[in-house]
Amino acid sequence: MLVSAIYLTAFVPMDTISQNPFFSNYTTPFGVPPFAQIKNEHFEPAFIEGMKQQAAEIAAITAQKEAPTFANTILALENSGDLLDRVGTVFFNFNSANTSDAIQKIAQTLSPKLSKHRDDIQLNAELFKRVKTIYDQRTGLKLTGEQLTLLEKTYKGFVRSGAALGADKQERMRKINEELSLLTLKFGQNLLAENNNYTLVVENREDLSGLPSSLVASAADDAKKRKMEGKWVFTLQNPSIMPFLQYADNRSLREKIFKAYLERGNHNDAFDNKTIMTKIVALRAEKATLLGYENHAAYVLEESMAKTPAKVSALLNQLWTATVPVTKQEAAELQTLMDKEGKNEKLESWDWRYYAEKLRKQKYDLDEEELRPYFSLDNVRKGIFTLCQKLYGLKFEARTDIPVYHEEAMAYEVKEANGQSVGVIYMDFHPRASKRGGAWMTSYREQEMENGKRILPIVSIVCNFSRPAGNAPALLSVDEVHTFFHEFGHALHGLLSNVNYGSLAGTSVPRDFVELPSQIMENWSTEPEMMKLYAKHYQTGAVIPEALIEKMKKSSLFNQGFTTTEYLAASLLDMSYHTLKPGQTPTDVLSFEKESMDRIGLISQIPPRYRTTYFQHIFAGGYSAGYYSYIWSAVLDADAFEVFKQKGLFDQKSAQSFRKNVLEKGGTDEPMKLYLNFRGAEPDIKPLLRRRGLLKEAN
């Protein structure tokens, strides 16, 4: 629903309207936000005005004398809050990818106000009464499938927010929501500060022994930017610390930087996250109990494919049992390698990646650094574009006339084969102090239909890939290549959405299904037939040699025990926290974490992928009781990719089926039904076990 300046005059002065870009319809290409015009002082007035407008729209719905209908209640609610949505998407994307002290302060100010606004809607008795009336009549309303889904999700959203509770419990719910909104925000802000505050400064060249020249050049560039020319700076950003742990011969420096990584948010200072996450866990448990659930995990999982904590635990434990012997064998091999070198030292967590890299070299004559020259960022991007063209007929056109939110971001128009516009995608690749860690896909506008016209989605992928170093362009690790394909899969889910209602568009699906479109894309990234199309040496243009491809294939199962173990450990830690009941929240977080990991038999050399104090996914990222989703979706993506292995890597008929039955459908139907429509059968776990080298142990 478009908002006109005429409507706004009822709430704000005309001079404010003329100065604040959020108060006018965007005149930019494709209606993207006019980033150059947006200033920090524009956010709070637009948020306040947006909340006022939506409150007025809700009041208009509840004041109607007409009996509740889908159109005058459900659709009216769906279309409310346009201004709030517009300012919110920009602000929260800024807070993740281009933040500042000023933006973080605004977030802290607005968070409780936004929490109250959401509760004022979800706990509005008159509004819920109208919604419930329609829901109770749903079988006789002759609604379309998508309308029925919207109605059911709207009704469930009210109930799961506490609309059916008594007044005293609703009041407590409000306080819990307000406190959680601030705590989760603070957790993420603390982690960003911790990542930015630490540097390992190397002054002696001999301490760089073993490090790839590209990493050394990057560290020198970073030092120069920090006015430390002649030194080398390493950080806790993945493109810096991970290759350092893989290649640095200096064991004491590996230990120093890895301990700094493991202790983020655990220094008993202004950025400590222990008390914050303890409060988060306790409040989530209390909220779940108020709503009638045994624990937070039961509350969250009700709306997932897994449905119950028991089913999640069953999958995780099945995989854990299969993985443990593999991991122990890997640890023994690495210890043997250390012993052969005469180290007379016990393998530690800061040694694993270093000796794994040495063992890979011994076993397969493969050094991961050999691969980087074939995976320049530009070539990988071109490869993804080529894949999307082969599968879906899509074309990507760089558009320098589309405003960007940061000078490093790039904008592309996405088109169908016939030239029809699909949407806009932003890409933002490299680490900076204003960007949180990790990689993610987000949206500035969801796809929907308005008066029979498809409103084009505006999506963005945000990453933290290796920067160009020295005279070389950005050269990606294999893990970064996987991540690029992964996030682009999410982007396709948003771009190819073809639904009527924005709240059902694209990635508006359960967490354990949303990773299917992303993870299936990863499968193509290292398929030989695919690599020959894009993995070309950045200097010579030579296609990656068959010999290297064969080495990659032979080493594909190498270190899978480690990779699977650190992931499963984090997933199980997530479930340990979120299956607690009120009163069970630990007072000593570190002891609870250790006991949880000891209970499952995690070996000391492998910490969980995310320890408690920096587990942003579950304490600030929307994946609480949901980190298992990646492995649940991995069962789906491994099974789904079997179709392309059988019918052809670029089989267009299969691709169109995946597009029509999964990517275009968003959240308009049950995930398993969408999967069955594509695959014709429920997923089989065997392809995943086979891919990870666990099939034999699992049988």
XYZ file of C-alpha atoms in Angstrom:
699
model
C 0.000 0.000 0.000
C 1.490 3.319 -1.073
C 1.419 6.221 1.334
C 0.926 9.724 0.001
C 2.331 12.961 1.413
C -1.268 14.219 1.682
C -2.076 11.508 4.216
C 1.067 12.359 6.162
C 0.094 15.975 6.689
C -2.412 14.863 9.290
C 0.514 13.779 11.489
C 3.679 15.756 10.726
C 4.616 19.293 9.628
C 5.143 19.920 5.922
C 8.780 21.021 6.397
C 9.546 17.633 7.964
C 7.861 15.882 5.027
C 9.927 17.761 2.476
C 13.209 17.017 4.258
C 12.713 13.360 5.146
C 12.969 10.970 2.158
C 10.904 8.307 3.935
C 7.874 10.606 3.781
C 7.754 10.680 -0.013
C 7.337 8.047 -2.681
C 10.755 7.031 -3.955
C 11.599 8.302 -7.452
C 14.689 6.106 -7.812
C 15.069 3.311 -10.383
C 12.826 0.407 -9.310
C 11.815 2.387 -6.240
C 14.917 1.408 -4.249
C 15.630 3.540 -1.166
C 17.309 6.878 -2.018
C 20.331 6.063 0.143
C 22.268 9.250 -0.607
C 19.414 11.340 0.779
C 18.919 9.318 3.968
C 20.536 10.717 7.086
C 20.564 9.322 10.610
C 18.237 12.058 11.847
C 15.557 10.844 9.420
C 15.101 7.451 11.069
C 13.463 8.197 14.394
C 10.824 10.647 13.062
C 9.933 8.158 10.304
C 9.656 5.301 12.795
C 7.451 7.354 15.118
C 5.271 8.479 12.226
C 5.136 4.950 10.820
C 3.913 3.598 14.147
C 1.286 6.348 14.377
C 0.032 5.567 10.894
C -0.209 1.846 11.479
C -1.970 2.417 14.808
C -4.521 4.568 12.956
C -4.949 1.866 10.315
C -5.543 -0.756 13.020
C -8.047 1.529 14.740
C -9.890 1.902 11.431
C -10.120 -1.884 11.097
C -11.514 -2.386 14.600
C -13.936 0.563 14.340
C -15.760 -0.907 11.350
C -19.428 -1.708 11.853
C -19.378 -4.231 9.047
C -18.944 -7.881 9.978
C -15.348 -9.128 9.730
C -14.310 -10.390 6.288
C -11.060 -11.473 4.715
C -10.895 -8.177 2.795
C -11.805 -5.721 5.543
C -9.713 -7.354 8.277
C -7.048 -9.843 7.134
C -6.128 -8.019 3.943
C -6.391 -4.618 5.630
C -4.010 -5.808 8.343
C -1.657 -7.259 5.735
C -1.550 -3.908 3.923
C -1.020 -1.773 7.029
C 2.290 -0.277 8.124
C 3.793 0.651 4.771
C 5.861 3.556 6.081
C 7.031 1.547 9.077
C 8.121 -1.279 6.773
C 10.001 1.101 4.482
C 11.993 2.821 7.212
C 12.468 -0.435 9.122
C 14.041 -2.356 6.249
C 16.575 0.406 5.626
C 17.393 0.999 9.278
C 17.843 -2.609 10.328
C 19.892 -3.389 7.234
C 22.078 -0.391 8.065
C 22.411 -1.651 11.640
C 23.767 -4.968 10.322
C 25.841 -3.923 7.326
C 26.708 -0.244 7.764
C 26.279 0.616 11.414
C 27.759 3.349 13.600
C 27.589 4.532 17.189
C 24.742 6.842 16.203
C 22.730 4.070 14.552
C 23.294 1.722 17.493
C 22.063 4.433 19.861
C 18.935 4.961 17.738
C 18.337 1.194 17.796
C 18.505 1.150 21.593
C 16.073 4.082 21.803
C 13.591 2.629 19.331
C 13.701 -1.025 20.366
C 11.277 -0.789 23.338
C 8.965 1.518 21.374
C 8.791 -0.931 18.490
C 8.233 -3.800 20.902
C 5.296 -1.942 22.444
C 3.904 -1.126 19.008
C 4.003 -4.794 17.947
C 2.332 -5.843 21.179
C -0.321 -3.143 20.793
C -1.305 -4.856 17.547
C -0.889 -8.513 18.494
C -2.611 -8.067 21.868
C -5.426 -5.878 20.543
C -8.558 -7.655 21.792
C -10.944 -6.178 19.233
C -8.618 -6.919 16.345
C -8.074 -10.500 17.529
C -11.827 -10.936 17.895
C -12.311 -10.023 14.242
C -9.467 -12.278 13.129
C -10.798 -15.197 15.189
C -14.309 -14.745 13.785
C -12.989 -15.132 10.244
C -10.732 -18.027 11.245
C -13.647 -19.885 12.831
C -15.635 -19.464 9.618
C -12.738 -20.394 7.306
C -14.161 -23.665 5.963
C -17.200 -21.913 4.506
C -15.547 -18.803 3.072
C -14.428 -20.232 -0.286
C -10.942 -18.744 0.101
C -8.104 -19.532 -2.278
C -5.277 -21.687 -0.929
C -3.048 -18.654 -0.479
C -5.794 -16.660 1.253
C -6.414 -19.543 3.620
C -2.699 -19.763 4.413
C -2.551 -16.031 5.134
C -5.603 -16.311 7.387
C -4.216 -19.278 9.298
C -0.789 -17.674 9.758
C -2.364 -14.418 10.870
C -4.536 -16.177 13.441
C -1.664 -18.318 14.718
C 0.515 -15.218 14.935
C -1.966 -13.616 17.313
C -2.352 -16.719 19.460
C 1.417 -17.319 19.611
C 1.868 -13.680 20.644
C -0.492 -14.052 23.592
C -3.764 -12.639 22.235
C -5.759 -15.392 23.954
C -4.138 -14.840 27.365
C -5.649 -13.027 30.314
C -4.805 -9.398 31.004
C -2.216 -10.105 33.723
C -0.309 -12.564 31.534
C -0.468 -10.177 28.582
C 1.061 -7.445 30.704
C 3.904 -9.761 31.673
C 4.292 -10.731 28.005
C 4.743 -7.063 27.091
C 7.513 -6.657 29.639
C 9.265 -9.825 28.471
C 9.126 -8.716 24.819
C 10.480 -5.269 25.640
C 13.357 -6.674 27.650
C 14.190 -9.304 25.023
C 14.260 -6.680 22.280
C 16.958 -4.756 24.146
C 18.943 -7.789 25.288
C 19.221 -9.380 21.844
C 20.213 -6.017 20.380
C 22.905 -5.540 23.025
C 24.251 -9.071 22.507
C 24.894 -8.330 18.825
C 26.380 -4.906 19.519
C 28.770 -6.395 22.067
C 29.930 -9.052 19.626
C 30.587 -6.470 16.915
C 32.672 -4.472 19.384
C 34.614 -7.579 20.424
C 35.380 -8.442 16.796
C 36.541 -4.905 16.088
C 38.552 -4.369 19.263
C 41.030 -7.222 18.867
C 44.104 -7.196 16.670
C 47.155 -9.429 16.573
C 50.041 -7.185 15.529
C 53.085 -9.013 14.162
C 56.321 -7.029 14.103
C 58.885 -9.682 13.127
C 58.821 -11.165 9.643
C 59.914 -14.575 10.936
C 56.593 -14.835 12.786
C 54.901 -14.880 9.378
C 56.502 -18.214 8.506
C 54.131 -20.537 6.670
C 51.533 -17.889 5.835
C 50.413 -17.501 2.202
C 51.707 -14.388 0.464
C 48.146 -13.200 -0.126
C 47.393 -13.250 3.611
C 50.671 -11.489 4.421
C 49.891 -8.801 1.840
C 46.406 -8.345 3.262
C 47.791 -8.049 6.812
C 50.300 -5.458 5.619
C 47.519 -3.488 3.901
C 45.479 -3.571 7.114
C 48.462 -2.375 9.159
C 49.034 0.481 6.736
C 45.406 1.597 7.049
C 45.879 1.631 10.826
C 49.054 3.741 10.501
C 51.307 0.818 11.488
C 53.303 0.573 8.284
C 56.004 -2.074 8.365
C 53.937 -4.351 10.596
C 51.223 -6.926 9.937
C 47.750 -6.893 11.472
C 45.530 -9.954 11.849
C 41.942 -9.768 13.106
C 39.077 -11.990 14.217
C 37.352 -11.604 10.840
C 37.185 -15.011 9.134
C 39.297 -14.045 6.071
C 42.107 -13.170 8.486
C 41.980 -15.623 11.399
C 41.021 -18.821 9.569
C 43.947 -18.920 7.098
C 46.224 -17.800 9.955
C 45.172 -20.879 11.930
C 45.637 -23.022 8.831
C 49.135 -21.912 7.893
C 50.980 -20.048 10.681
C 54.021 -22.054 11.816
C 54.217 -20.020 15.039
C 52.182 -22.126 17.454
C 52.106 -19.559 20.247
C 50.575 -16.966 17.907
C 47.991 -19.504 16.709
C 47.098 -20.126 20.333
C 46.938 -16.407 21.111
C 44.585 -15.438 18.289
C 42.380 -18.530 18.641
C 41.932 -17.991 22.378
C 40.936 -14.396 21.622
C 38.390 -15.779 19.140
C 37.014 -18.283 21.676
C 36.750 -15.729 24.475
C 34.724 -13.091 22.657
C 32.020 -11.741 24.933
C 33.675 -13.391 27.950
C 35.922 -10.752 29.531
C 33.747 -9.544 32.411
C 33.730 -6.056 30.953
C 31.299 -3.712 29.181
C 31.059 -6.135 26.233
C 30.560 -9.328 28.243
C 27.589 -11.377 27.042
C 27.201 -13.958 29.833
C 24.628 -12.113 31.935
C 22.807 -10.927 28.812
C 22.342 -14.384 27.343
C 21.348 -15.807 30.731
C 18.526 -13.283 30.879
C 17.552 -14.080 27.284
C 17.312 -17.812 28.030
C 15.287 -17.214 31.203
C 12.869 -14.799 29.546
C 12.327 -17.089 26.556
C 11.560 -19.996 28.872
C 9.109 -17.878 30.852
C 7.403 -16.619 27.699
C 6.980 -20.157 26.373
C 5.421 -21.250 29.657
C 3.034 -18.300 29.630
C 1.871 -19.456 26.204
C 1.395 -23.035 27.373
C 4.550 -24.661 25.990
C 6.991 -26.834 27.893
C 9.980 -24.758 26.817
C 11.168 -22.256 24.221
C 12.204 -24.985 21.775
C 8.710 -26.494 21.843
C 7.273 -23.034 21.126
C 9.620 -22.330 18.218
C 9.516 -25.773 16.637
C 5.739 -25.979 16.498
C 5.931 -23.877 13.317
C 8.867 -25.775 11.791
C 9.165 -28.895 9.652
C 10.623 -30.748 12.633
C 7.610 -29.868 14.833
C 9.096 -31.066 18.142
C 12.382 -30.942 20.099
C 12.326 -34.744 20.179
C 12.520 -34.972 16.378
C 15.363 -32.437 16.261
C 17.253 -34.361 18.936
C 16.700 -37.627 17.084
C 18.289 -36.269 13.903
C 21.175 -34.568 15.711
C 21.923 -37.646 17.806
C 21.761 -39.952 14.786
C 24.347 -37.806 13.031
C 26.410 -37.347 16.196
C 26.662 -41.106 16.703
C 27.838 -41.520 13.110
C 30.320 -38.659 13.371
C 32.118 -39.403 16.662
C 34.276 -42.314 15.411
C 35.217 -40.360 12.295
C 36.283 -37.370 14.368
C 38.317 -39.458 16.793
C 40.117 -41.090 13.879
C 40.906 -37.663 12.421
C 42.258 -36.470 15.787
C 44.464 -39.554 16.061
C 45.899 -38.953 12.587
C 46.707 -35.340 13.423
C 48.327 -36.351 16.720
C 50.442 -38.908 14.866
C 51.564 -36.189 12.456
C 52.557 -33.958 15.381
C 54.456 -36.832 16.982
C 56.346 -37.540 13.744
C 57.497 -33.926 13.739
C 58.951 -34.524 17.200
C 56.731 -31.916 18.832
C 56.091 -34.012 21.935
C 52.949 -31.941 22.447
C 49.260 -32.731 22.703
C 47.008 -31.705 19.821
C 45.017 -28.610 20.816
C 42.173 -26.701 19.204
C 44.545 -24.099 17.751
C 46.534 -26.920 16.107
C 43.702 -28.694 14.300
C 43.423 -26.543 11.178
C 47.216 -26.249 10.876
C 47.891 -29.977 10.971
C 44.784 -30.791 8.955
C 46.200 -28.621 6.189
C 49.531 -30.438 6.404
C 47.787 -33.808 6.327
C 45.721 -32.767 3.321
C 48.944 -31.898 1.547
C 50.458 -35.263 2.447
C 47.418 -37.366 1.538
C 46.176 -35.600 -1.551
C 49.023 -33.302 -2.608
C 46.513 -30.473 -2.307
C 47.133 -27.079 -0.751
C 43.963 -24.979 -0.530
C 46.007 -21.924 -1.477
C 46.610 -23.545 -4.874
C 42.908 -23.160 -5.558
C 42.459 -19.470 -4.736
C 43.844 -18.135 -8.041
C 41.022 -19.980 -9.823
C 38.350 -18.459 -7.606
C 38.655 -14.738 -8.053
C 35.566 -12.965 -6.776
C 34.709 -11.710 -10.268
C 34.966 -15.163 -11.793
C 32.860 -16.763 -9.058
C 30.201 -14.099 -9.531
C 30.209 -14.719 -13.282
C 29.935 -18.430 -12.598
C 26.867 -17.940 -10.413
C 25.293 -15.746 -13.084
C 26.015 -18.447 -15.667
C 24.445 -21.118 -13.461
C 21.312 -19.005 -12.943
C 21.070 -18.469 -16.690
C 21.414 -22.182 -17.429
C 18.896 -23.235 -14.785
C 16.347 -20.439 -14.830
C 17.123 -18.315 -17.882
C 18.024 -15.324 -15.702
C 20.234 -12.434 -16.794
C 22.049 -9.938 -14.571
C 22.777 -6.377 -15.600
C 25.026 -4.109 -13.524
C 23.228 -0.822 -12.874
C 25.370 2.110 -11.769
C 22.285 4.364 -11.737
C 20.730 2.446 -8.829
C 21.605 4.074 -5.471
C 23.724 1.951 -3.097
C 23.957 2.106 0.697
C 27.761 1.830 0.780
C 30.441 2.525 -1.806
C 31.461 -1.161 -1.775
C 27.948 -2.408 -2.557
C 26.974 -3.151 -6.158
C 23.502 -3.242 -7.687
C 22.203 -5.501 -10.457
C 18.905 -5.694 -12.255
C 17.732 -9.282 -12.642
C 15.837 -10.142 -15.830
C 14.040 -13.112 -17.315
C 15.309 -14.544 -20.589
C 12.722 -12.411 -22.420
C 14.041 -9.225 -20.801
C 11.236 -8.835 -18.261
C 12.467 -7.446 -14.931
C 12.503 -9.875 -12.005
C 13.954 -7.658 -9.294
C 17.073 -5.967 -7.964
C 19.968 -7.524 -6.056
C 22.674 -5.764 -4.052
C 25.976 -7.483 -3.335
C 28.354 -6.356 -0.584
C 31.384 -8.587 -0.176
C 34.128 -7.485 2.237
C 34.602 -7.016 5.988
C 34.563 -3.584 7.622
C 34.139 -2.256 11.137
C 30.550 -1.192 10.415
C 29.445 -4.690 9.359
C 28.693 -7.652 11.599
C 30.449 -10.928 10.920
C 29.151 -13.799 8.833
C 27.112 -13.758 5.647
C 23.414 -13.274 5.077
C 20.685 -12.438 2.590
C 18.224 -9.683 3.386
C 15.521 -7.654 1.702
C 14.623 -4.015 1.140
C 11.256 -4.886 -0.381
C 9.339 -8.149 -0.505
C 7.655 -9.318 -3.680
C 3.853 -9.034 -3.701
C 0.996 -8.310 -6.081
C -0.725 -4.936 -6.170
C -3.735 -4.410 -8.421
C -2.651 -7.365 -10.531
C 0.903 -6.092 -10.933
C 3.962 -7.910 -9.572
C 5.871 -5.619 -7.194
C 9.534 -6.362 -7.828
C 11.582 -7.609 -4.865
C 14.762 -5.816 -3.790
C 17.196 -8.193 -2.082
C 20.766 -8.013 -0.854
C 23.512 -10.457 0.023
C 26.085 -9.330 2.568
C 29.341 -11.234 3.061
C 32.768 -10.960 4.688
C 35.063 -12.338 1.979
C 38.793 -11.911 1.542
C 39.685 -8.473 0.218
C 41.992 -7.783 -2.717
C 45.576 -7.851 -1.422
C 48.704 -6.373 -2.949
C 48.321 -6.440 -6.727
C 45.887 -9.366 -6.753
C 42.088 -9.154 -6.899
C 39.927 -10.725 -4.202
C 40.729 -14.454 -4.321
C 38.267 -16.657 -2.467
C 38.832 -19.779 -0.410
C 36.712 -22.816 -1.238
C 34.642 -22.116 1.881
C 33.992 -18.579 0.654
C 32.964 -19.915 -2.749
C 30.440 -22.190 -1.027
C 29.178 -19.223 0.990
C 28.695 -17.087 -2.128
C 26.647 -19.813 -3.815
C 24.743 -20.352 -0.553
C 23.708 -16.733 -0.085
C 22.802 -16.469 -3.762
C 20.429 -19.377 -3.250
C 18.671 -17.344 -0.570
C 18.612 -14.383 -2.959
C 16.914 -16.480 -5.661
C 14.292 -17.510 -3.111
C 13.506 -13.822 -2.638
C 13.879 -12.749 -6.263
C 11.806 -15.505 -7.863
C 8.967 -15.287 -5.349
C 5.598 -15.117 -7.100
C 2.890 -14.775 -4.453
C 0.084 -12.356 -3.743
C 0.925 -11.296 -0.199
C 4.237 -9.905 0.987
C 4.121 -11.668 4.342
C 4.144 -15.011 2.484
C 6.828 -14.041 -0.026
C 10.214 -15.599 -0.665
C 12.039 -16.617 2.492
C 8.924 -16.338 4.717
C 9.144 -20.050 5.498
C 10.230 -22.128 8.505
C 13.932 -21.967 9.376
C 14.468 -25.642 8.617
C 13.115 -25.154 5.088
C 14.599 -21.748 4.277
C 18.067 -23.278 3.969
C 17.017 -25.659 1.167
C 17.259 -23.068 -1.656
C 20.594 -21.826 -0.312
C 22.232 -25.157 0.366
C 21.186 -26.812 -2.873
C 23.086 -24.048 -4.697
C 26.286 -25.039 -2.901
C 26.171 -28.415 -4.633
C 26.935 -26.843 -8.005
C 29.914 -24.816 -6.810
C 32.483 -27.622 -6.971
C 30.919 -29.933 -9.545
C 33.625 -30.452 -12.211
C 31.254 -29.596 -15.072
C 30.364 -26.342 -13.317
C 33.899 -25.395 -12.288
C 35.070 -25.631 -15.880
C 32.674 -22.784 -16.679
C 33.981 -20.324 -14.107
C 37.083 -21.495 -12.202
C 39.681 -19.715 -14.314
C 43.089 -18.432 -13.271
C 42.834 -14.718 -12.575
C 46.101 -13.989 -14.411
C 46.154 -16.408 -17.352
C 42.471 -17.195 -17.795
C 43.342 -20.903 -17.829
C 40.541 -23.222 -16.726
C 41.216 -25.109 -13.493
C 43.272 -28.192 -14.431
C 41.764 -31.665 -14.353
C 44.500 -32.689 -11.921
C 43.356 -30.105 -9.366
C 39.719 -31.049 -9.850
C 40.632 -34.690 -9.230
C 42.517 -33.755 -6.055
C 39.486 -31.791 -4.834
C 37.255 -34.773 -5.551
C 39.508 -37.232 -3.735
C 39.811 -34.936 -0.721
C 36.104 -34.078 -0.554
C 35.577 -36.211 2.564
C 38.741 -34.956 4.249
C 38.179 -33.370 7.676
C 34.426 -33.959 7.455
C 34.434 -35.294 11.012
C 35.725 -31.962 12.289
C 33.322 -29.914 10.172
C 30.289 -31.953 11.158
C 31.291 -32.181 14.822
C 31.758 -28.452 15.427
C 28.419 -27.765 13.742
C 26.482 -30.490 15.590
C 28.012 -29.426 18.907
C 26.707 -25.890 18.400
C 23.281 -27.222 17.401
C 23.105 -29.393 20.503
C 24.257 -26.484 22.684
C 21.434 -24.391 21.227
C 18.933 -27.093 22.156
C 20.451 -27.466 25.647
C 19.699 -23.823 26.403
C 16.291 -23.699 24.789
C 14.823 -26.872 26.297
C 15.296 -25.421 29.794
C 12.195 -24.614 31.820
C 11.729 -21.521 33.990
C 14.001 -21.750 37.011
C 16.532 -23.991 35.245
C 18.601 -21.190 33.691
C 22.260 -21.694 34.676
C 24.010 -19.170 36.882
C 27.410 -20.299 35.603
C 27.174 -20.206 31.815
C 30.659 -21.563 31.133
C 30.110 -24.574 33.390
C 26.755 -25.273 31.745
C 28.374 -25.136 28.313
C 31.170 -27.486 29.392
C 28.749 -29.931 31.004
C 26.572 -29.931 27.871
C 29.548 -30.670 25.652
C 31.007 -33.278 28.031
C 27.636 -35.021 28.126
C 27.684 -35.628 24.363
C 31.380 -36.549 24.389
C 32.807 -33.583 22.442
C 36.565 -34.010 22.266
C 38.640 -31.197 23.766
C 40.374 -30.338 20.485
C 37.120 -29.181 18.854
C 35.079 -26.371 20.394
C 31.504 -25.930 19.187
C 31.371 -23.755 16.078
C 29.873 -21.021 18.245
C 30.456 -20.849 21.956
C 27.757 -19.350 24.162
C 29.041 -15.783 24.445
C 29.307 -15.238 20.682
C 26.494 -17.475 19.439
C 24.851 -14.642 17.504
C 22.606 -16.946 15.472
C 20.605 -17.956 18.538
C 20.933 -14.920 20.813
C 20.687 -12.103 18.269
C 19.970 -13.636 14.877
C 16.573 -15.328 14.872
C 17.818 -18.943 15.001
C 17.013 -19.756 18.645
C 16.198 -23.479 18.880
C 16.824 -23.397 15.150
C 20.540 -23.799 14.495
C 19.801 -27.449 13.653
C 18.036 -26.088 10.549
C 21.173 -26.226 8.430
C 21.551 -29.977 8.858
C 17.787 -30.589 8.534
C 17.850 -28.677 5.259
C 21.026 -30.535 4.291
C 18.956 -33.746 4.254
C 16.599 -31.977 1.856
C 19.251 -30.412 -0.376
C 21.338 -33.570 -0.696
C 18.231 -35.541 -1.640
C 16.949 -32.824 -3.997
C 20.290 -32.519 -5.797
C 20.111 -36.211 -6.655
C 17.578 -35.140 -9.310
C 20.221 -33.068 -11.098
C 22.867 -35.764 -10.692
C 20.505 -38.205 -12.379
C 18.946 -35.991 -15.058
C 21.781 -33.586 -15.809
C 23.563 -30.842 -13.880
C 21.757 -28.094 -15.781
C 18.537 -29.942 -16.588
C 16.084 -27.130 -17.233
C 12.962 -29.217 -16.688
C 14.117 -30.104 -13.173
C 15.201 -26.517 -12.543
C 11.836 -25.170 -13.637
C 10.117 -27.659 -11.357
C 12.248 -26.494 -8.425
C 11.479 -22.890 -9.317
C 7.725 -23.400 -9.687
C 7.275 -25.703 -6.678
C 9.757 -24.209 -4.204
C 11.327 -20.861 -5.117
C 8.171 -19.153 -6.363
C 5.876 -20.429 -3.628
C 7.390 -18.750 -0.580
C 5.332 -19.613 2.487
C 2.043 -20.230 0.681
C 1.889 -23.931 1.570
C 3.332 -26.526 3.933
C 7.080 -27.020 3.229
C 6.848 -30.798 2.933
C 4.035 -30.460 0.409
C 6.177 -28.073 -1.650
C 9.069 -30.523 -1.456
C 6.886 -33.452 -2.456
C 5.563 -31.485 -5.426
C 9.152 -31.120 -6.634
C 10.696 -34.425 -5.612
C 7.743 -36.796 -5.694
C 8.815 -38.451 -2.444
C 9.898 -37.532 1.070
C 13.634 -36.887 1.495
C 16.043 -39.745 2.134
C 18.907 -39.121 4.592
C 21.310 -41.441 2.750
C 22.567 -38.876 0.187
C 23.626 -36.578 3.058
C 25.352 -39.373 4.965
C 27.102 -40.435 1.771
C 28.222 -36.855 1.043
C 29.754 -36.544 4.507
C 31.356 -39.970 4.538
C 29.088 -41.164 7.343
C 26.903 -43.722 5.593
C 28.894 -46.809 6.546
C 29.112 -45.817 10.212
C 25.391 -45.008 10.349
C 24.231 -48.392 9.088
